[in-house]
PDB file of C-alpha atoms in Angstrom:
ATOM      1  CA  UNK A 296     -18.354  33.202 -58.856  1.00 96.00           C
ATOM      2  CA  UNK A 297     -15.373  30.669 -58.036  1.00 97.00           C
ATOM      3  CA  UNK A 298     -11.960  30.935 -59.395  1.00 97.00           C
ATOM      4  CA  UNK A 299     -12.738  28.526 -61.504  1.00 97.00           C
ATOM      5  CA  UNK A 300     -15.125  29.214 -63.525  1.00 97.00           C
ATOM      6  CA  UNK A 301     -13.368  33.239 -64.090  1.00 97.00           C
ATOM      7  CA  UNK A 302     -10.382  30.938 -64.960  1.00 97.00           C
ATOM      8  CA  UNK A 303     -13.067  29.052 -67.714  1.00 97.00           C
ATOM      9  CA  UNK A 304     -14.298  32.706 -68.676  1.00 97.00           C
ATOM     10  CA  UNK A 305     -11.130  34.205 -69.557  1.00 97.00           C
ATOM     11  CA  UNK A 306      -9.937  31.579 -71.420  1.00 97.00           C
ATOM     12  CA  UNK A 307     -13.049  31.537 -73.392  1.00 95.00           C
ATOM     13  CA  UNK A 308     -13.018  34.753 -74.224  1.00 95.00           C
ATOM     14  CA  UNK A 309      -8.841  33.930 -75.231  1.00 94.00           C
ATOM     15  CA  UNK A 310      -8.130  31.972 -78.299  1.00 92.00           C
ATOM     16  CA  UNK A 311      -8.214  28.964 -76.238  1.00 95.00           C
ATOM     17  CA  UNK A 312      -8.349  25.409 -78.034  1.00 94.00           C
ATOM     18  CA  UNK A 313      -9.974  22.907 -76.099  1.00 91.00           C
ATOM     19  CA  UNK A 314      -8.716  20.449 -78.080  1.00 95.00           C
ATOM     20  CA  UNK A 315      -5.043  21.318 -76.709  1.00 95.00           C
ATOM     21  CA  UNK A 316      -3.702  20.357 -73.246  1.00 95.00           C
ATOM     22  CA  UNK A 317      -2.453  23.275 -70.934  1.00 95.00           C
ATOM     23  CA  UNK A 318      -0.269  22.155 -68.339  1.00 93.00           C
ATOM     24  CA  UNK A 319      -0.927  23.572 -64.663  1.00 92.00           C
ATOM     25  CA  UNK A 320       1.781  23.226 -61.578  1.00 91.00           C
ATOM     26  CA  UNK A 321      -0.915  24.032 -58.841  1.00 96.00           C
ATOM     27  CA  UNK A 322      -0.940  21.570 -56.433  1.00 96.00           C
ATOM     28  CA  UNK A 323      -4.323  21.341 -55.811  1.00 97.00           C
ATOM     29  CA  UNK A 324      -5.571  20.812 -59.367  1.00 96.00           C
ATOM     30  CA  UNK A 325      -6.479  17.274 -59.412  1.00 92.00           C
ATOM     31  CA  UNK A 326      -6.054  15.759 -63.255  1.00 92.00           C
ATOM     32  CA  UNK A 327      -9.970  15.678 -64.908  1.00 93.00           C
ATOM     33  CA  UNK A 328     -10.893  18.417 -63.020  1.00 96.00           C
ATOM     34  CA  UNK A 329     -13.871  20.754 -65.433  1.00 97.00           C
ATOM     35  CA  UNK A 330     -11.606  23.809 -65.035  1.00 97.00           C
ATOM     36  CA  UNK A 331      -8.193  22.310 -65.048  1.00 97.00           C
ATOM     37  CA  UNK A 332      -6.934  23.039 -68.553  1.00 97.00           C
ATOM     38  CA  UNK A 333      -8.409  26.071 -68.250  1.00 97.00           C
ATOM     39  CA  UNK A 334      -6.590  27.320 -65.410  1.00 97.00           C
ATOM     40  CA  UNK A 335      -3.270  26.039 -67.244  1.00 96.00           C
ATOM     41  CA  UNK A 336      -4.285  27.975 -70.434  1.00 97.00           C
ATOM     42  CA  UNK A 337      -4.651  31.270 -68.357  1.00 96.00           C
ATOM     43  CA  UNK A 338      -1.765  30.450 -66.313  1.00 95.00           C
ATOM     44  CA  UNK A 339       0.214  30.124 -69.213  1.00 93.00           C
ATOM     45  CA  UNK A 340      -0.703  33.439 -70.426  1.00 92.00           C
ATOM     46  CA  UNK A 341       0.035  35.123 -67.124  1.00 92.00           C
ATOM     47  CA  UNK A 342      -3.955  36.096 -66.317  1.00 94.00           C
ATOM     48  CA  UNK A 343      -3.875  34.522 -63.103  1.00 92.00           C
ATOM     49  CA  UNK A 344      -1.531  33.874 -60.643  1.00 88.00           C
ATOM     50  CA  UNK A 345      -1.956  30.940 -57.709  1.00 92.00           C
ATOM     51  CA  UNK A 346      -1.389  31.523 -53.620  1.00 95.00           C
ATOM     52  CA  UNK A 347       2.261  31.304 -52.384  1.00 95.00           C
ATOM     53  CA  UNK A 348       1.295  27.874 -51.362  1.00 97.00           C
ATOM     54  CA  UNK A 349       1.379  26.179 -54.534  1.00 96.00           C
ATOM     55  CA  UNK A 350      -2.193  26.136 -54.919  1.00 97.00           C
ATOM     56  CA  UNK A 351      -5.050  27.750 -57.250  1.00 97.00           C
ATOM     57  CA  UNK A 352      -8.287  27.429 -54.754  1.00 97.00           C
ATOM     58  CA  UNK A 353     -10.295  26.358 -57.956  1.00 97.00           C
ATOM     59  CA  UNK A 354     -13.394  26.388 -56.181  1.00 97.00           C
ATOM     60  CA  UNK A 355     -13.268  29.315 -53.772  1.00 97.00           C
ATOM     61  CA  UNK A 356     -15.268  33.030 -54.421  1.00 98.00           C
ATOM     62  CA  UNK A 357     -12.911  35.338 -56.218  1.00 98.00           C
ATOM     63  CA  UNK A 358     -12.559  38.710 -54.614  1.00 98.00           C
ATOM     64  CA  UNK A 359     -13.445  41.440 -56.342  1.00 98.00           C
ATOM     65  CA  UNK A 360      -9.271  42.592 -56.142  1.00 97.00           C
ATOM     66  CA  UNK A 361      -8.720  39.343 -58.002  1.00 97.00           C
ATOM     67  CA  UNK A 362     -11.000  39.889 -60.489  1.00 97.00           C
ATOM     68  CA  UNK A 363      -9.407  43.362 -61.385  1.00 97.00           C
ATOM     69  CA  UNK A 364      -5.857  41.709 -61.967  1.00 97.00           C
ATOM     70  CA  UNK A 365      -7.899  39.076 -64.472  1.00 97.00           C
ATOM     71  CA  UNK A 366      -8.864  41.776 -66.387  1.00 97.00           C
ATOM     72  CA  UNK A 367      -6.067  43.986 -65.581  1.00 97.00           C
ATOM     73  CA  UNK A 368      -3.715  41.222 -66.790  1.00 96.00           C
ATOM     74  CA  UNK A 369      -6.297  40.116 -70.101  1.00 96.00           C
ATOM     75  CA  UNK A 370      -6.545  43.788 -71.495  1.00 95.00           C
ATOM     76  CA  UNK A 371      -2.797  44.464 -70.854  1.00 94.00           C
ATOM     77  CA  UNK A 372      -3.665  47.843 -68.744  1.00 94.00           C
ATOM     78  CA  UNK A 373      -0.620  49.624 -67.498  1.00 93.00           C
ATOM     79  CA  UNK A 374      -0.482  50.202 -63.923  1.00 86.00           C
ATOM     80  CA  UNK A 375      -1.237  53.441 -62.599  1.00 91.00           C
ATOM     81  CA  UNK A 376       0.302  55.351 -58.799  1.00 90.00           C
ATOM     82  CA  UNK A 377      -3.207  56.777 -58.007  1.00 91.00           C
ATOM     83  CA  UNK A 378      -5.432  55.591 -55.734  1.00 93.00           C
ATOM     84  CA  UNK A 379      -8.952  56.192 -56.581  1.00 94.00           C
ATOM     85  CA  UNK A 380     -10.659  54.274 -53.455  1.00 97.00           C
ATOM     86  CA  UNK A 381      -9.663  54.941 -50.016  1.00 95.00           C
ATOM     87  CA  UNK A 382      -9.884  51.714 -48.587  1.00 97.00           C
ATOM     88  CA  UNK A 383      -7.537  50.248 -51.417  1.00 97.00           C
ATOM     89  CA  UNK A 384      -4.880  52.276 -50.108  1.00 96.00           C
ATOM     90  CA  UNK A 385      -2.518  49.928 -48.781  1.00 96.00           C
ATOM     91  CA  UNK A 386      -3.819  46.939 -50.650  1.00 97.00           C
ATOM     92  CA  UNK A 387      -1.764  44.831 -53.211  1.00 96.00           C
ATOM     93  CA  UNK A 388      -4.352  45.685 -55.788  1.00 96.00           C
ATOM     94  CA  UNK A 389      -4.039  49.149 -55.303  1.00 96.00           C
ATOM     95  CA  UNK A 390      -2.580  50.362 -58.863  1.00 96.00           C
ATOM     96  CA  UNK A 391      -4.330  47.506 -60.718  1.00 96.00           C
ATOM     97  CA  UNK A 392      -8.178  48.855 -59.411  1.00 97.00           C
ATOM     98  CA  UNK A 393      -6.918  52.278 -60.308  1.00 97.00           C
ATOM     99  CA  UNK A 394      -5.960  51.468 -63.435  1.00 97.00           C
ATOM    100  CA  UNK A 395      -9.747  49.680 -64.169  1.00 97.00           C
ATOM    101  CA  UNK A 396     -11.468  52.098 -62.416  1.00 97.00           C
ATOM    102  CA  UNK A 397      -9.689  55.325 -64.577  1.00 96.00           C
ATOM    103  CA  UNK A 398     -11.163  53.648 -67.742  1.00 96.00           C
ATOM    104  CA  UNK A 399     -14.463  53.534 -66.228  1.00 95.00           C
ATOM    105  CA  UNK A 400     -14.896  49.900 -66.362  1.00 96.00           C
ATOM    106  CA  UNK A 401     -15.814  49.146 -62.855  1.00 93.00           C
ATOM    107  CA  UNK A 402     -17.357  51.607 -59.924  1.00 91.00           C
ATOM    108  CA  UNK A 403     -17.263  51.297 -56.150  1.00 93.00           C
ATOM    109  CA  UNK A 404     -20.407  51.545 -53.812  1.00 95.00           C
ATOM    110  CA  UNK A 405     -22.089  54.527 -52.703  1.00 93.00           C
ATOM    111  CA  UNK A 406     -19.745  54.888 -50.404  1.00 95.00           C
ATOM    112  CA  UNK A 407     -17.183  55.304 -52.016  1.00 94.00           C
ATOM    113  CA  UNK A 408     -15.485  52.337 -51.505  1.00 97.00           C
ATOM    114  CA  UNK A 409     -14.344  49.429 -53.313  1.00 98.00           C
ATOM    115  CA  UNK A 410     -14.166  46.256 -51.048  1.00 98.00           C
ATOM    116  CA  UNK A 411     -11.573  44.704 -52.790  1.00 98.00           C
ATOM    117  CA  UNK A 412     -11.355  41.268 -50.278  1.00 98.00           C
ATOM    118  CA  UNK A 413     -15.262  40.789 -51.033  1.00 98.00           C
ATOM    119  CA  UNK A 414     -16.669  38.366 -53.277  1.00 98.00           C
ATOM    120  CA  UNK A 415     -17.438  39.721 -56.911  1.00 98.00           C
ATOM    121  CA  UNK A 416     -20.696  39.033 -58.078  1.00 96.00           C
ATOM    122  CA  UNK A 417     -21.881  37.278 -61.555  1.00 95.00           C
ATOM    123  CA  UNK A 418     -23.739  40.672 -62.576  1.00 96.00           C
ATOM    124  CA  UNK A 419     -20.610  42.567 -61.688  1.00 97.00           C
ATOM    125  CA  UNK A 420     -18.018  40.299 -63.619  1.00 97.00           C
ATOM    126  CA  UNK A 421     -20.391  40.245 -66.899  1.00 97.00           C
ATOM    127  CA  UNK A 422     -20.587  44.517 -66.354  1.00 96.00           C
ATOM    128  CA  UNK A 423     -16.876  44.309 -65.971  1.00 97.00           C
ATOM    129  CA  UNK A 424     -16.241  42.242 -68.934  1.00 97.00           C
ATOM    130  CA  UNK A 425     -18.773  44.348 -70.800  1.00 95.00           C
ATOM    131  CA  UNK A 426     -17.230  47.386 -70.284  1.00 95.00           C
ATOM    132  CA  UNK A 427     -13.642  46.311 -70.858  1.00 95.00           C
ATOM    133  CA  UNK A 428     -14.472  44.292 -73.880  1.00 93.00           C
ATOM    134  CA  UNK A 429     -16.596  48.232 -75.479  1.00 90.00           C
ATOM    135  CA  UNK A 430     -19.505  45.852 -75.558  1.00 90.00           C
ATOM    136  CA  UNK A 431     -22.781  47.852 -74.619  1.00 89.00           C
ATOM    137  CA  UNK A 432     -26.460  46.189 -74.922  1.00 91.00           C
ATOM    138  CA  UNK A 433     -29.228  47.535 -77.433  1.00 92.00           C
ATOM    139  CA  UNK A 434     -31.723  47.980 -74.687  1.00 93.00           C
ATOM    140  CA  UNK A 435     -34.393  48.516 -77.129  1.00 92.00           C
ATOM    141  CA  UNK A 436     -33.598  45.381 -79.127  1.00 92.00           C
ATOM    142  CA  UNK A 437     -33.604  42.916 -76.212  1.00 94.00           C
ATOM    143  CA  UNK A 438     -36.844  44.592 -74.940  1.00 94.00           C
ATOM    144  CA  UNK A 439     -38.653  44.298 -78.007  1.00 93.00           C
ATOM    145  CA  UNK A 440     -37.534  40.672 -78.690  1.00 92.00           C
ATOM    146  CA  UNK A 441     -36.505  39.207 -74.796  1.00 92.00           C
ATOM    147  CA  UNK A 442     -39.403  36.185 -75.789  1.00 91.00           C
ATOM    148  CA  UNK A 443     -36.666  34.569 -77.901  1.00 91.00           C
ATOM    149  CA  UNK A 444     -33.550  35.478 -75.918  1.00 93.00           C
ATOM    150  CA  UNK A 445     -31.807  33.771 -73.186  1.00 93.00           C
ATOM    151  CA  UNK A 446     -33.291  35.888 -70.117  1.00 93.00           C
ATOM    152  CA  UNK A 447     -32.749  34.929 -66.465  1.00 94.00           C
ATOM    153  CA  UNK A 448     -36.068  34.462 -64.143  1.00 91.00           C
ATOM    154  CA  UNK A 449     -34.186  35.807 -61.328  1.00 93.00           C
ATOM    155  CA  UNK A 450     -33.971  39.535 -62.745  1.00 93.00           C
ATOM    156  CA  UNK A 451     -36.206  41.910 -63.235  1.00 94.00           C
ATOM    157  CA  UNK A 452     -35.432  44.699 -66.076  1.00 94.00           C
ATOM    158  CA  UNK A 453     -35.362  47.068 -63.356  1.00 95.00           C
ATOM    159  CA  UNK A 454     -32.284  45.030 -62.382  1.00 96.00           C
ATOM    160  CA  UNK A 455     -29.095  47.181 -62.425  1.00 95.00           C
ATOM    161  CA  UNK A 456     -26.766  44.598 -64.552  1.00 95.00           C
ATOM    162  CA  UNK A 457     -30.406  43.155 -66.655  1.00 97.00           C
ATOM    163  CA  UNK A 458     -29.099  44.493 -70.187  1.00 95.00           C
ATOM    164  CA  UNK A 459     -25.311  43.493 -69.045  1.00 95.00           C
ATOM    165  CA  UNK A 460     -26.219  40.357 -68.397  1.00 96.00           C
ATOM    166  CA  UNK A 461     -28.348  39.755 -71.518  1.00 95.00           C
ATOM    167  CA  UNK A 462     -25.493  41.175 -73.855  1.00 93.00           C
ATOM    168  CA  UNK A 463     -23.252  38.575 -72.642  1.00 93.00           C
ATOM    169  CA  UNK A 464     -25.580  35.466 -72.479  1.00 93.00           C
ATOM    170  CA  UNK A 465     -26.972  35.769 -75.725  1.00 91.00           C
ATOM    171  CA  UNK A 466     -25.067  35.393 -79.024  1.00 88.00           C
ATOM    172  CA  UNK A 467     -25.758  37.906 -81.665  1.00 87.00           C
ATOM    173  CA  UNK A 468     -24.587  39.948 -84.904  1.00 86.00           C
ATOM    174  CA  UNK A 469     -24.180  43.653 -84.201  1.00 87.00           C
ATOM    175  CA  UNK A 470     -23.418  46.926 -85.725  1.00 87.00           C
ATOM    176  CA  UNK A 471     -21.688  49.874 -83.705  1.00 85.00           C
ATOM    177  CA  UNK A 472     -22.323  53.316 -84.490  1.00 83.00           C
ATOM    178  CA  UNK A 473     -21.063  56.277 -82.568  1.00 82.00           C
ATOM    179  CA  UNK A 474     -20.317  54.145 -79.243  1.00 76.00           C
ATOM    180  CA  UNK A 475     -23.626  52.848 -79.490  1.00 80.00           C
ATOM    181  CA  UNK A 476     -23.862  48.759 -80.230  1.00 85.00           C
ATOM    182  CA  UNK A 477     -27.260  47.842 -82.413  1.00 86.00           C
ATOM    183  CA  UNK A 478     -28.254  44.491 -82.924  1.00 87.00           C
ATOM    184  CA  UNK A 479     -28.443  43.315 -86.088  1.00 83.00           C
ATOM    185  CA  UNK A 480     -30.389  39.639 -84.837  1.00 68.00           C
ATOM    186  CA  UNK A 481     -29.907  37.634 -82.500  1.00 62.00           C
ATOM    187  CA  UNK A 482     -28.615  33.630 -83.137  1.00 61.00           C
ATOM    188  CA  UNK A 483     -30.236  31.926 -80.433  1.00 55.00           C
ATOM    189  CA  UNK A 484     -33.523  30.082 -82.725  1.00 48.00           C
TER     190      UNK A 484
END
């Protein structure tokens, strides 16, 4: 996933108007640009911040560390003086991984580590995003219906993120009872 298109995610997810223009300073957003108002609109918000360069790096991976301040930043979490993963110690996402991590919306690997300079995948953003946003998929639902939902070739149910990703690729009405989200149908005809 680029910086871009989190920037694009964020903002969709954000009562962004796409009919509106949202200025940007960075230097390396060229006008016309797919992702340019939607870096101003998140910038202008105070989601995302740029390099002390000037520039935003639209189209490079985003970290896994600067994924956490997104959603750090778009749910408003407070930060936190604990460190929950060892080799976040000394780095300058320290508090705001802490802070995610407490309210269970993201893990570390087996080994107990976070790796917050590595690339975040697509399945862990959507889980991310999931979990922050109290969204949880009816398993049952999508299994008994995935012939007329939106469901990638490239993953198997036995995939980790599978129901993760199909909560947040298909639209749908929903009912939640007792922390437990039921779909009521799906929209995609």
């Amino acid at each position: 996933m680029t910086r871009g298109e989190a920037a694009a995610i964020f903002a969709r997810l954000s009562d962004y108007d796409d009919s509106h223009i949202y200025e940007t300073s960075f230097s390396d957003i060229s006008e016309g640009e797919w992702y340019e108002n939607y870096i101003g609109f998140i910038k202008q918000f105070g989601m995302i911040e740029g390099y002390e360069d000037g520039t935003f790096r639209a189209d490079n991976h985003i970290t896994r560390a600067e994924f956490a301040a997104i959603i750090f930043r778009y749910t408003r979490l407070v930060d936190v003086q604990t460190t929950v993963f060892e080799d976040t110690e000394s780095h300058w996402a320290r508090s705001i991984i802490s802070a995610i991590a407490e309210q269970g919306w993201l893990e570390g690997y087996e080994d107990g580590t976070f790796r917050p300079e590595q690339d975040i995948t697509r399945a862990e953003a959507v889980t991310i995003i999931n979990r922050a946003l109290d969204r949880n998929a009816d398993t049952e639902y999508i299994d008994d219906n995935s012939e007329n939902l939106i469901i990638f070739k490239d993953m198997e149910t036995s995939h980790w993120a599978y129901y993760d990703v199909a909560e947040a690729t298909n639209a749908h009405r929903y009912m939640t009872e007792d922390g437990i989200e039921n779909w009521i149908y799906d929209t995609i005809q």
